[in-house]
Coordinates of N, CA and C in Angstrom, one line a residue:
M1 N 9.7 -11.4 -6.7 CA 10.5 -11.4 -5.5 C 11.0 -10.0 -5.2
L2 N 10.8 -9.5 -4.0 CA 11.2 -8.2 -3.6 C 12.7 -8.1 -3.6
A3 N 13.2 -6.9 -4.0 CA 14.6 -6.7 -4.1 C 15.4 -6.8 -2.8
D4 N 14.8 -6.3 -1.7 CA 15.5 -6.3 -0.4 C 15.0 -7.3 0.6
G5 N 14.2 -8.3 0.2 CA 13.7 -9.3 1.1 C 13.0 -8.7 2.3
N6 N 13.3 -9.2 3.4 CA 12.7 -8.7 4.7 C 13.8 -8.0 5.6
V7 N 14.8 -7.5 4.9 CA 15.9 -7.0 5.7 C 15.8 -5.5 5.9
I8 N 15.9 -5.0 7.1 CA 16.0 -3.6 7.3 C 17.4 -3.2 7.4
S9 N 17.8 -2.0 7.1 CA 19.2 -1.5 7.0 C 19.8 -1.5 8.4
S10 N 21.1 -1.1 8.3 CA 21.9 -1.1 9.6 C 21.4 0.0 10.5
A11 N 20.4 0.8 10.1 CA 19.9 1.8 11.0 C 19.3 1.2 12.3
R12 N 19.1 -0.1 12.3 CA 18.6 -0.7 13.5 C 19.6 -0.5 14.7
N13 N 20.9 -0.2 14.3 CA 21.9 0.0 15.4 C 21.7 1.4 16.0
K14 N 20.9 2.3 15.5 CA 20.6 3.6 16.1 C 19.7 3.4 17.3
I15 N 19.5 4.5 18.0 CA 18.7 4.5 19.2 C 17.2 4.2 18.7
F16 N 16.6 3.2 19.3 CA 15.2 2.8 19.0 C 14.3 3.8 19.7
N17 N 13.3 4.3 19.0 CA 12.3 5.1 19.6 C 10.9 4.5 19.6
M18 N 10.4 4.1 18.4 CA 9.0 3.6 18.4 C 8.8 2.7 17.2
R19 N 8.0 1.7 17.3 CA 7.6 0.8 16.2 C 6.2 0.4 16.4
K20 N 5.5 0.3 15.2 CA 4.1 -0.2 15.2 C 3.9 -0.9 13.9
E21 N 3.3 -2.1 14.0 CA 3.0 -2.8 12.8 C 1.5 -3.2 12.9
L22 N 0.8 -3.1 11.8 CA -0.6 -3.5 11.7 C -0.8 -5.0 11.5
D23 N -1.9 -5.5 11.9 CA -2.2 -6.9 11.7 C -2.7 -7.3 10.3
Y24 N -1.8 -7.3 9.4 CA -2.2 -7.6 8.0 C -2.6 -9.1 8.0
F25 N -3.4 -9.4 7.0 CA -3.9 -10.8 6.8 C -3.0 -11.6 5.9
Y26 N -3.2 -12.9 6.0 CA -2.5 -13.9 5.1 C -3.5 -14.6 4.2
I27 N -3.1 -14.9 2.9 CA -3.8 -15.8 2.1 C -2.9 -16.9 1.7
E28 N -3.2 -18.1 2.2 CA -2.2 -19.2 2.1 C -1.0 -18.7 2.8
N29 N 0.2 -18.7 2.2 CA 1.4 -18.4 2.9 C 1.9 -17.0 2.5
A30 N 1.0 -16.2 1.9 CA 1.4 -14.8 1.4 C 0.8 -13.8 2.3
L31 N 1.5 -12.7 2.5 CA 1.0 -11.5 3.3 C 0.2 -10.7 2.3
G32 N -1.2 -10.8 2.5 CA -2.0 -10.1 1.5 C -2.0 -10.9 0.2
W33 N -2.4 -10.2 -0.9 CA -2.5 -10.9 -2.2 C -1.2 -10.8 -2.9
N34 N -0.8 -11.9 -3.6 CA 0.4 -11.8 -4.5 C -0.1 -11.6 -5.9
Q35 N 0.3 -10.5 -6.5 CA -0.2 -10.1 -7.8 C 0.2 -11.1 -8.9
E36 N 1.3 -11.9 -8.6 CA 1.7 -12.9 -9.6 C 0.7 -14.1 -9.7
W37 N -0.3 -14.1 -8.8 CA -1.3 -15.2 -8.9 C -2.3 -14.9 -9.9
F38 N -2.4 -13.7 -10.4 CA -3.5 -13.4 -11.4 C -3.2 -14.2 -12.7
Q39 N -4.3 -14.7 -13.3 CA -4.3 -15.3 -14.6 C -4.6 -14.2 -15.7
D40 N -5.3 -13.2 -15.3 CA -5.7 -12.1 -16.2 C -4.4 -11.3 -16.4
W41 N -3.9 -11.2 -17.6 CA -2.6 -10.5 -17.8 C -2.7 -9.1 -17.4
S42 N -3.8 -8.4 -17.7 CA -3.9 -6.9 -17.3 C -3.7 -6.7 -15.8
M43 N -4.3 -7.7 -15.0 CA -4.1 -7.6 -13.6 C -2.7 -8.0 -13.1
Y44 N -2.2 -9.0 -13.8 CA -0.9 -9.5 -13.4 C 0.2 -8.4 -13.7
D45 N 0.0 -7.7 -14.8 CA 1.0 -6.7 -15.2 C 0.7 -5.3 -14.5
G46 N -0.6 -5.0 -14.4 CA -0.9 -3.6 -14.0 C -2.0 -3.5 -12.9
G47 N -2.2 -4.5 -12.1 CA -3.3 -4.5 -11.2 C -2.9 -4.1 -9.8
C48 N -1.8 -3.4 -9.6 CA -1.3 -3.1 -8.3 C -2.2 -2.2 -7.5
A49 N -2.8 -1.2 -8.2 CA -3.8 -0.3 -7.6 C -5.0 -1.0 -7.1
A50 N -5.5 -1.9 -7.9 CA -6.7 -2.7 -7.5 C -6.3 -3.6 -6.3
V51 N -5.2 -4.2 -6.3 CA -4.7 -5.1 -5.2 C -4.7 -4.3 -3.9
T52 N -4.1 -3.1 -3.9 CA -4.0 -2.4 -2.7 C -5.4 -2.0 -2.2
A53 N -6.3 -1.7 -3.1 CA -7.7 -1.4 -2.7 C -8.4 -2.6 -2.2
C54 N -8.2 -3.7 -2.8 CA -8.8 -5.0 -2.3 C -8.3 -5.3 -0.9
D55 N -7.0 -5.3 -0.8 CA -6.4 -5.6 0.6 C -6.9 -4.6 1.6
L56 N -6.9 -3.3 1.2 CA -7.4 -2.3 2.2 C -8.9 -2.6 2.6
C57 N -9.7 -2.9 1.7 CA -11.1 -3.2 2.0 C -11.3 -4.4 2.9
I58 N -10.5 -5.4 2.6 CA -10.5 -6.6 3.4 C -10.1 -6.3 4.8
Y59 N -9.0 -5.5 4.9 CA -8.4 -5.2 6.2 C -9.5 -4.4 7.0
L60 N -10.1 -3.4 6.4 CA -11.2 -2.6 7.0 C -12.3 -3.4 7.5
A61 N -12.7 -4.5 6.7 CA -13.8 -5.4 7.0 C -13.4 -6.2 8.3
R62 N -12.2 -6.7 8.3 CA -11.7 -7.5 9.4 C -11.4 -6.8 10.7
V63 N -10.8 -5.6 10.5 CA -10.2 -4.9 11.7 C -11.2 -3.8 12.2
K64 N -11.8 -3.1 11.2 CA -12.6 -2.0 11.6 C -14.1 -2.3 11.5
G65 N -14.5 -3.5 11.1 CA -15.9 -3.9 11.1 C -16.7 -3.4 10.0
V66 N -16.1 -2.8 9.0 CA -16.8 -2.3 7.8 C -17.1 -3.5 6.9
K67 N -18.1 -4.3 7.3 CA -18.3 -5.6 6.6 C -18.8 -5.4 5.2
A68 N -19.4 -4.3 4.9 CA -20.0 -4.1 3.5 C -18.8 -4.0 2.4
L69 N -17.6 -3.8 2.9 CA -16.5 -3.6 1.9 C -16.1 -4.9 1.2
Y70 N -16.3 -6.0 1.9 CA -15.9 -7.3 1.3 C -17.1 -8.2 1.2
P71 N -17.5 -8.6 0.0 CA -18.8 -9.4 -0.1 C -18.6 -10.9 0.2
Y72 N -17.5 -11.3 0.8 CA -17.2 -12.7 1.1 C -16.9 -12.8 2.6
R73 N -16.5 -13.9 3.0 CA -16.1 -14.1 4.4 C -14.7 -13.6 4.7
A74 N -14.7 -12.5 5.5 CA -13.4 -11.9 5.8 C -12.6 -12.7 6.8
D75 N -13.3 -13.7 7.5 CA -12.6 -14.5 8.4 C -12.2 -15.9 7.8
N76 N -12.4 -16.0 6.5 CA -12.0 -17.2 5.8 C -11.5 -16.9 4.4
L77 N -10.4 -16.2 4.3 CA -9.8 -15.7 3.1 C -9.3 -16.8 2.2
N78 N -9.5 -16.8 0.9 CA -9.0 -17.8 0.0 C -8.8 -17.1 -1.4
K79 N -8.1 -17.8 -2.2 CA -7.8 -17.3 -3.6 C -9.1 -17.1 -4.4
T80 N -10.0 -18.1 -4.3 CA -11.2 -18.0 -5.2 C -12.0 -16.8 -4.9
D81 N -12.3 -16.5 -3.6 CA -13.0 -15.4 -3.3 C -12.3 -14.1 -3.6
Y82 N -11.0 -14.1 -3.4 CA -10.2 -12.8 -3.7 C -10.3 -12.5 -5.2
L83 N -10.1 -13.6 -6.0 CA -10.2 -13.3 -7.5 C -11.5 -12.8 -7.9
S84 N -12.6 -13.3 -7.3 CA -13.9 -12.7 -7.6 C -14.0 -11.3 -7.2
F85 N -13.5 -11.0 -6.0 CA -13.5 -9.6 -5.5 C -12.6 -8.7 -6.4
S86 N -11.5 -9.2 -6.8 CA -10.6 -8.3 -7.6 C -11.3 -8.0 -9.0
A87 N -12.1 -8.9 -9.5 CA -12.9 -8.7 -10.7 C -13.9 -7.5 -10.5
I88 N -14.4 -7.4 -9.3 CA -15.3 -6.3 -9.0 C -14.5 -5.0 -8.9
M89 N -13.4 -5.0 -8.2 CA -12.6 -3.8 -8.0 C -12.0 -3.4 -9.3
K90 N -11.7 -4.3 -10.2 CA -11.1 -3.9 -11.5 C -12.0 -3.0 -12.3
K91 N -13.3 -3.0 -12.1 CA -14.2 -2.1 -12.8 C -14.0 -0.6 -12.3
Y92 N -13.5 -0.5 -11.1 CA -13.3 0.9 -10.5 C -11.8 1.3 -10.6
L93 N -10.9 0.4 -10.6 CA -9.5 0.7 -10.7 C -8.9 -0.1 -11.8
H94 N -9.3 0.1 -13.0 CA -8.9 -0.7 -14.2 C -7.5 -0.4 -14.7
P95 N -6.7 -1.4 -14.8 CA -5.4 -1.1 -15.4 C -5.4 -0.5 -16.8
S96 N -4.5 0.4 -17.0 CA -4.5 1.0 -18.4 C -3.0 1.1 -18.8
W97 N -2.7 1.6 -20.0 CA -1.4 1.5 -20.5 C -0.4 2.4 -19.6
Q98 N -0.9 3.4 -18.9 CA -0.1 4.2 -18.0 C -0.4 3.9 -16.5
G99 N -1.3 3.0 -16.3 CA -1.6 2.6 -14.9 C -2.4 3.7 -14.2
I100 N -2.7 3.4 -12.9 CA -3.4 4.4 -12.1 C -2.3 5.3 -11.5
D101 N -1.9 6.3 -12.3 CA -0.7 7.1 -12.0 C -0.8 8.4 -11.3
T102 N -2.0 8.6 -10.7 CA -2.3 9.8 -9.9 C -3.1 9.4 -8.7
L103 N -2.9 10.2 -7.6 CA -3.7 10.0 -6.4 C -5.2 10.2 -6.7
E104 N -5.5 11.2 -7.6 CA -6.9 11.5 -7.9 C -7.6 10.4 -8.6
R105 N -6.9 9.7 -9.5 CA -7.6 8.6 -10.2 C -7.9 7.5 -9.2
Y106 N -6.9 7.2 -8.3 CA -7.1 6.2 -7.3 C -8.3 6.5 -6.4
L107 N -8.3 7.8 -5.9 CA -9.4 8.2 -5.0 C -10.7 8.1 -5.7
S108 N -10.8 8.5 -7.0 CA -12.1 8.4 -7.7 C -12.6 7.0 -7.8
G109 N -11.7 6.1 -8.1 CA -12.1 4.7 -8.2 C -12.5 4.1 -6.9
L110 N -11.7 4.3 -5.9 CA -11.9 3.8 -4.5 C -13.2 4.3 -4.0
S111 N -13.5 5.6 -4.1 CA -14.7 6.2 -3.6 C -15.9 5.6 -4.3
A112 N -15.8 5.4 -5.6 CA -16.9 4.9 -6.4 C -17.2 3.5 -5.9
Y113 N -16.2 2.7 -5.6 CA -16.4 1.3 -5.1 C -17.1 1.4 -3.7
W114 N -16.6 2.3 -2.9 CA -17.2 2.4 -1.5 C -18.7 2.8 -1.6
N115 N -19.0 3.7 -2.5 CA -20.4 4.0 -2.7 C -21.2 2.9 -3.2
H116 N -20.7 2.1 -4.1 CA -21.3 0.9 -4.7 C -21.6 -0.1 -3.5
A117 N -20.6 -0.2 -2.6 CA -20.7 -1.2 -1.6 C -21.5 -0.8 -0.4
G118 N -22.0 0.5 -0.4 CA -22.8 1.0 0.7 C -21.9 1.5 1.9
A119 N -20.7 1.8 1.6 CA -19.8 2.3 2.7 C -19.3 3.7 2.3
G120 N -20.2 4.5 1.8 CA -19.8 5.9 1.4 C -19.5 6.8 2.5
I121 N -19.7 6.4 3.8 CA -19.4 7.2 4.9 C -17.9 7.3 5.1
L122 N -17.2 6.4 4.6 CA -15.7 6.4 4.7 C -15.2 7.6 3.9
K123 N -14.1 8.2 4.4 CA -13.5 9.4 3.7 C -12.0 9.1 3.4
A124 N -11.6 9.7 2.4 CA -10.2 9.6 2.0 C -9.7 10.8 1.2
D125 N -8.4 11.1 1.3 CA -7.8 12.1 0.5 C -6.4 11.8 0.2
G126 N -5.7 12.6 -0.5 CA -4.3 12.3 -0.9 C -3.3 13.3 -0.4
L127 N -2.1 12.8 -0.2 CA -1.0 13.7 0.2 C 0.1 13.5 -0.9
H128 N 0.3 14.5 -1.6 CA 1.2 14.4 -2.8 C 2.7 14.4 -2.4
G129 N 3.5 13.8 -3.2 CA 4.9 13.7 -3.0 C 5.6 15.0 -3.0
T130 N 5.0 16.1 -3.2 CA 5.6 17.4 -3.3 C 5.9 17.9 -1.8
V131 N 5.2 17.4 -0.8 CA 5.4 17.8 0.5 C 6.7 17.2 1.0
S132 N 7.2 17.6 2.2 CA 8.5 17.1 2.7 C 8.3 15.7 3.2
W133 N 9.3 14.9 3.3 CA 9.3 13.6 3.8 C 8.9 13.6 5.3
K134 N 9.3 14.6 6.0 CA 8.9 14.7 7.4 C 7.4 14.9 7.6
E135 N 6.8 15.7 6.7 CA 5.3 15.8 6.8 C 4.7 14.5 6.5
A136 N 5.2 13.8 5.4 CA 4.6 12.5 5.1 C 4.8 11.5 6.2
A137 N 5.9 11.5 6.9 CA 6.1 10.6 8.0 C 5.1 10.9 9.1
G138 N 4.8 12.1 9.4 CA 3.8 12.4 10.4 C 2.4 11.9 10.0
Q139 N 2.1 12.1 8.8 CA 0.8 11.6 8.3 C 0.7 10.1 8.3
I140 N 1.7 9.4 7.9 CA 1.8 8.0 7.9 C 1.6 7.4 9.3
R141 N 2.4 8.0 10.2 CA 2.4 7.6 11.6 C 1.0 7.8 12.2
E142 N 0.4 8.9 11.9 CA -1.0 9.2 12.4 C -2.0 8.1 11.9
R143 N -2.0 7.8 10.6 CA -2.9 6.8 10.1 C -2.6 5.4 10.6
I144 N -1.4 5.0 10.7 CA -1.1 3.7 11.2 C -1.4 3.6 12.7
D145 N -1.1 4.7 13.4 CA -1.5 4.7 14.9 C -3.0 4.5 15.0
D146 N -3.8 5.0 14.0 CA -5.2 4.9 14.1 C -5.7 3.5 13.5
G147 N -4.7 2.7 13.2 CA -5.0 1.3 12.7 C -5.5 1.2 11.3
I148 N -4.9 2.1 10.4 CA -5.4 2.2 9.0 C -4.2 2.0 8.1
L149 N -4.3 1.1 7.1 CA -3.3 0.9 6.1 C -3.2 2.2 5.3
V150 N -2.0 2.4 4.7 CA -1.7 3.6 3.9 C -1.3 3.2 2.5
P151 N -2.2 3.3 1.5 CA -1.8 3.1 0.1 C -0.8 4.1 -0.4
Y152 N 0.3 3.6 -1.1 CA 1.4 4.5 -1.5 C 1.6 4.3 -3.0
L153 N 1.8 5.4 -3.7 CA 2.1 5.4 -5.1 C 3.5 5.9 -5.3
L154 N 4.4 5.0 -5.8 CA 5.7 5.4 -6.2 C 5.8 5.4 -7.8
L155 N 6.2 6.6 -8.3 CA 6.5 6.6 -9.8 C 7.9 6.3 -10.0
Y156 N 8.6 7.1 -10.9 CA 10.0 6.9 -11.2 C 10.8 7.3 -10.0
H157 N 12.0 6.6 -9.8 CA 12.9 6.9 -8.7 C 14.3 6.7 -9.2
K158 N 15.2 7.7 -8.9 CA 16.6 7.6 -9.4 C 17.5 6.7 -8.6
N159 N 17.0 6.2 -7.4 CA 17.8 5.3 -6.7 C 17.4 3.8 -7.1
S160 N 18.4 3.1 -7.6 CA 18.1 1.8 -8.2 C 17.6 0.8 -7.2
R161 N 17.8 1.1 -5.9 CA 17.3 0.3 -4.8 C 15.8 0.1 -4.9
F162 N 15.1 1.0 -5.5 CA 13.6 1.0 -5.6 C 13.1 0.6 -7.0
K163 N 14.0 -0.1 -7.8 CA 13.6 -0.4 -9.2 C 12.4 -1.3 -9.2
D164 N 12.2 -2.2 -8.3 CA 11.1 -3.2 -8.3 C 9.8 -2.5 -7.8
F165 N 9.9 -1.3 -7.3 CA 8.7 -0.6 -6.8 C 8.3 0.6 -7.7
Q166 N 9.1 0.8 -8.8 CA 8.7 2.0 -9.6 C 7.4 1.8 -10.3
W167 N 6.6 2.9 -10.5 CA 5.3 2.9 -11.1 C 4.5 1.8 -10.5
H168 N 4.4 1.9 -9.2 CA 3.7 0.8 -8.4 C 3.0 1.3 -7.2
W169 N 1.9 0.7 -6.9 CA 1.1 0.9 -5.7 C 1.4 -0.2 -4.7
F170 N 1.5 0.1 -3.5 CA 1.7 -0.9 -2.4 C 1.1 -0.3 -1.1
N171 N 0.9 -1.1 -0.1 CA 0.3 -0.6 1.2 C 1.4 -0.5 2.2
L172 N 1.3 0.6 3.0 CA 2.2 0.7 4.2 C 1.5 0.1 5.4
A173 N 2.1 -0.8 6.1 CA 1.4 -1.5 7.2 C 2.2 -1.4 8.5
G174 N 3.1 -0.4 8.6 CA 3.9 -0.3 9.8 C 4.9 0.8 9.7
Y175 N 5.5 1.2 10.8 CA 6.5 2.2 10.8 C 7.5 1.9 11.9
E176 N 8.7 2.4 11.8 CA 9.7 2.3 12.9 C 10.5 3.6 12.9
K177 N 10.4 4.3 14.0 CA 11.0 5.6 14.2 C 12.2 5.5 15.0
F178 N 13.4 6.0 14.5 CA 14.6 6.0 15.2 C 14.8 7.5 15.6
E179 N 15.9 7.7 16.2 CA 16.3 9.1 16.7 C 16.1 10.1 15.6
D180 N 16.6 9.8 14.4 CA 16.6 10.8 13.3 C 16.2 10.2 12.0
E181 N 15.6 9.0 12.0 CA 15.1 8.4 10.7 C 13.7 7.8 11.0
F182 N 13.1 7.5 9.8 CA 11.7 7.0 9.9 C 11.6 5.9 8.8
Y183 N 11.3 4.7 9.2 CA 11.2 3.6 8.2 C 9.7 3.2 8.1
V184 N 9.4 2.7 6.9 CA 8.0 2.2 6.7 C 8.0 0.7 6.2
K185 N 7.0 0.0 6.5 CA 6.9 -1.4 6.1 C 6.0 -1.4 4.9
A186 N 6.5 -1.8 3.7 CA 5.8 -1.8 2.5 C 5.4 -3.2 2.2
V187 N 4.1 -3.4 1.9 CA 3.5 -4.8 1.6 C 3.1 -4.9 0.2
T188 N 3.6 -5.8 -0.5 CA 3.3 -6.0 -1.9 C 3.8 -7.4 -2.4
Y189 N 3.1 -8.0 -3.4 CA 3.5 -9.3 -3.9 C 3.6 -10.4 -2.8
G190 N 2.7 -10.3 -1.8 CA 2.6 -11.3 -0.8 C 3.8 -11.3 0.2
D191 N 4.6 -10.2 0.2 CA 5.7 -10.1 1.1 C 5.9 -8.7 1.6
F192 N 6.9 -8.4 2.3 CA 7.1 -7.0 2.8 C 8.6 -6.6 2.8
C193 N 8.8 -5.3 2.8 CA 10.1 -4.7 2.9 C 10.1 -3.5 3.8
W194 N 11.2 -3.2 4.5 CA 11.3 -2.0 5.2 C 12.1 -1.0 4.4
F195 N 11.7 0.2 4.3 CA 12.4 1.3 3.6 C 12.5 2.5 4.4
N196 N 13.6 3.2 4.2 CA 13.9 4.5 4.8 C 13.0 5.5 4.1
L197 N 12.0 6.1 4.8 CA 11.1 7.0 4.1 C 11.7 8.2 3.4
R198 N 12.8 8.7 4.0 CA 13.5 9.9 3.4 C 14.0 9.5 2.0
E199 N 14.6 8.3 1.9 CA 15.1 7.8 0.6 C 14.0 7.5 -0.4
L200 N 12.9 6.8 0.1 CA 11.8 6.4 -0.7 C 11.0 7.7 -1.2
W201 N 10.8 8.6 -0.4 CA 10.0 9.8 -0.7 C 10.7 10.7 -1.7
N202 N 12.0 10.9 -1.5 CA 12.7 11.9 -2.4 C 13.2 11.1 -3.6
T203 N 12.3 11.1 -4.6 CA 12.6 10.3 -5.8 C 13.6 10.9 -6.8
G204 N 13.8 12.2 -6.8 CA 14.6 12.9 -7.7 C 14.0 13.3 -9.0
Y205 N 12.6 13.0 -9.1 CA 11.9 13.4 -10.3 C 10.8 14.4 -10.0
Q206 N 10.5 15.2 -11.0 CA 9.5 16.3 -10.7 C 8.1 15.7 -10.6
K207 N 7.7 14.7 -11.4 CA 6.4 14.1 -11.3 C 6.4 13.1 -10.1
K208 N 5.5 13.4 -9.1 CA 5.5 12.6 -7.9 C 4.3 11.7 -7.7
G209 N 4.4 10.8 -6.8 CA 3.3 10.0 -6.4 C 2.8 10.5 -5.1
G210 N 2.7 9.7 -4.1 CA 2.2 10.2 -2.8 C 1.5 9.1 -2.0
I211 N 0.7 9.5 -1.0 CA 0.0 8.5 -0.2 C -1.5 8.9 -0.2
I212 N -2.3 7.8 0.2 CA -3.7 8.0 0.4 C -4.0 7.9 1.9
R213 N -4.8 8.9 2.4 CA -5.2 8.8 3.8 C -6.6 8.5 3.9
I214 N -6.9 7.4 4.7 CA -8.3 6.9 4.9 C -8.7 7.3 6.3
F215 N -9.9 7.7 6.5 CA -10.5 8.1 7.8 C -11.8 7.3 8.0
T216 N -11.9 6.7 9.2 CA -13.1 5.9 9.5 C -13.8 6.5 10.6

């Protein structure tokens, strides 16, 4: 269960500027895949990177027409097919004792799967958490405006509000820009939360995560 439910903060009372949400898919009554459905303990406990990659590939197959990325019916999603797909993705983004804790490890596994699937024409790179939150906001907005999910890696965070998201990968599927703030829609565990990007990005730790930028 996500710490903040589906509630956005009181910043909604500020002047509204712009909002965009992507058409994420559902599996049964969940938004994307719920990691708690895994029977495999390694995936239940540490499969978040693989889940974001699976969701990303399904999304690209459904919305961008990159059919090679998902070997099942993208118009008829179900748990059985997703579990089979996640077993394939696990070979490329395998959970380990420290997880997929760098953008480079994620990119390496994702690119290897794309090449395996015959979709090597896709390109991706990483934007590290050492850049300013405003630069990150611009990059996130650009990708989402282009209709692309944004995988996000959060490592440790000093704000307890993000305790359920520490050392975790999730997808960004929307943004809302106010006069002086920028919020992102984080999808994970079959649900979503809205977060202030300035607060989310500025973790207070030297070791940073960041975002993955996909180009089609």
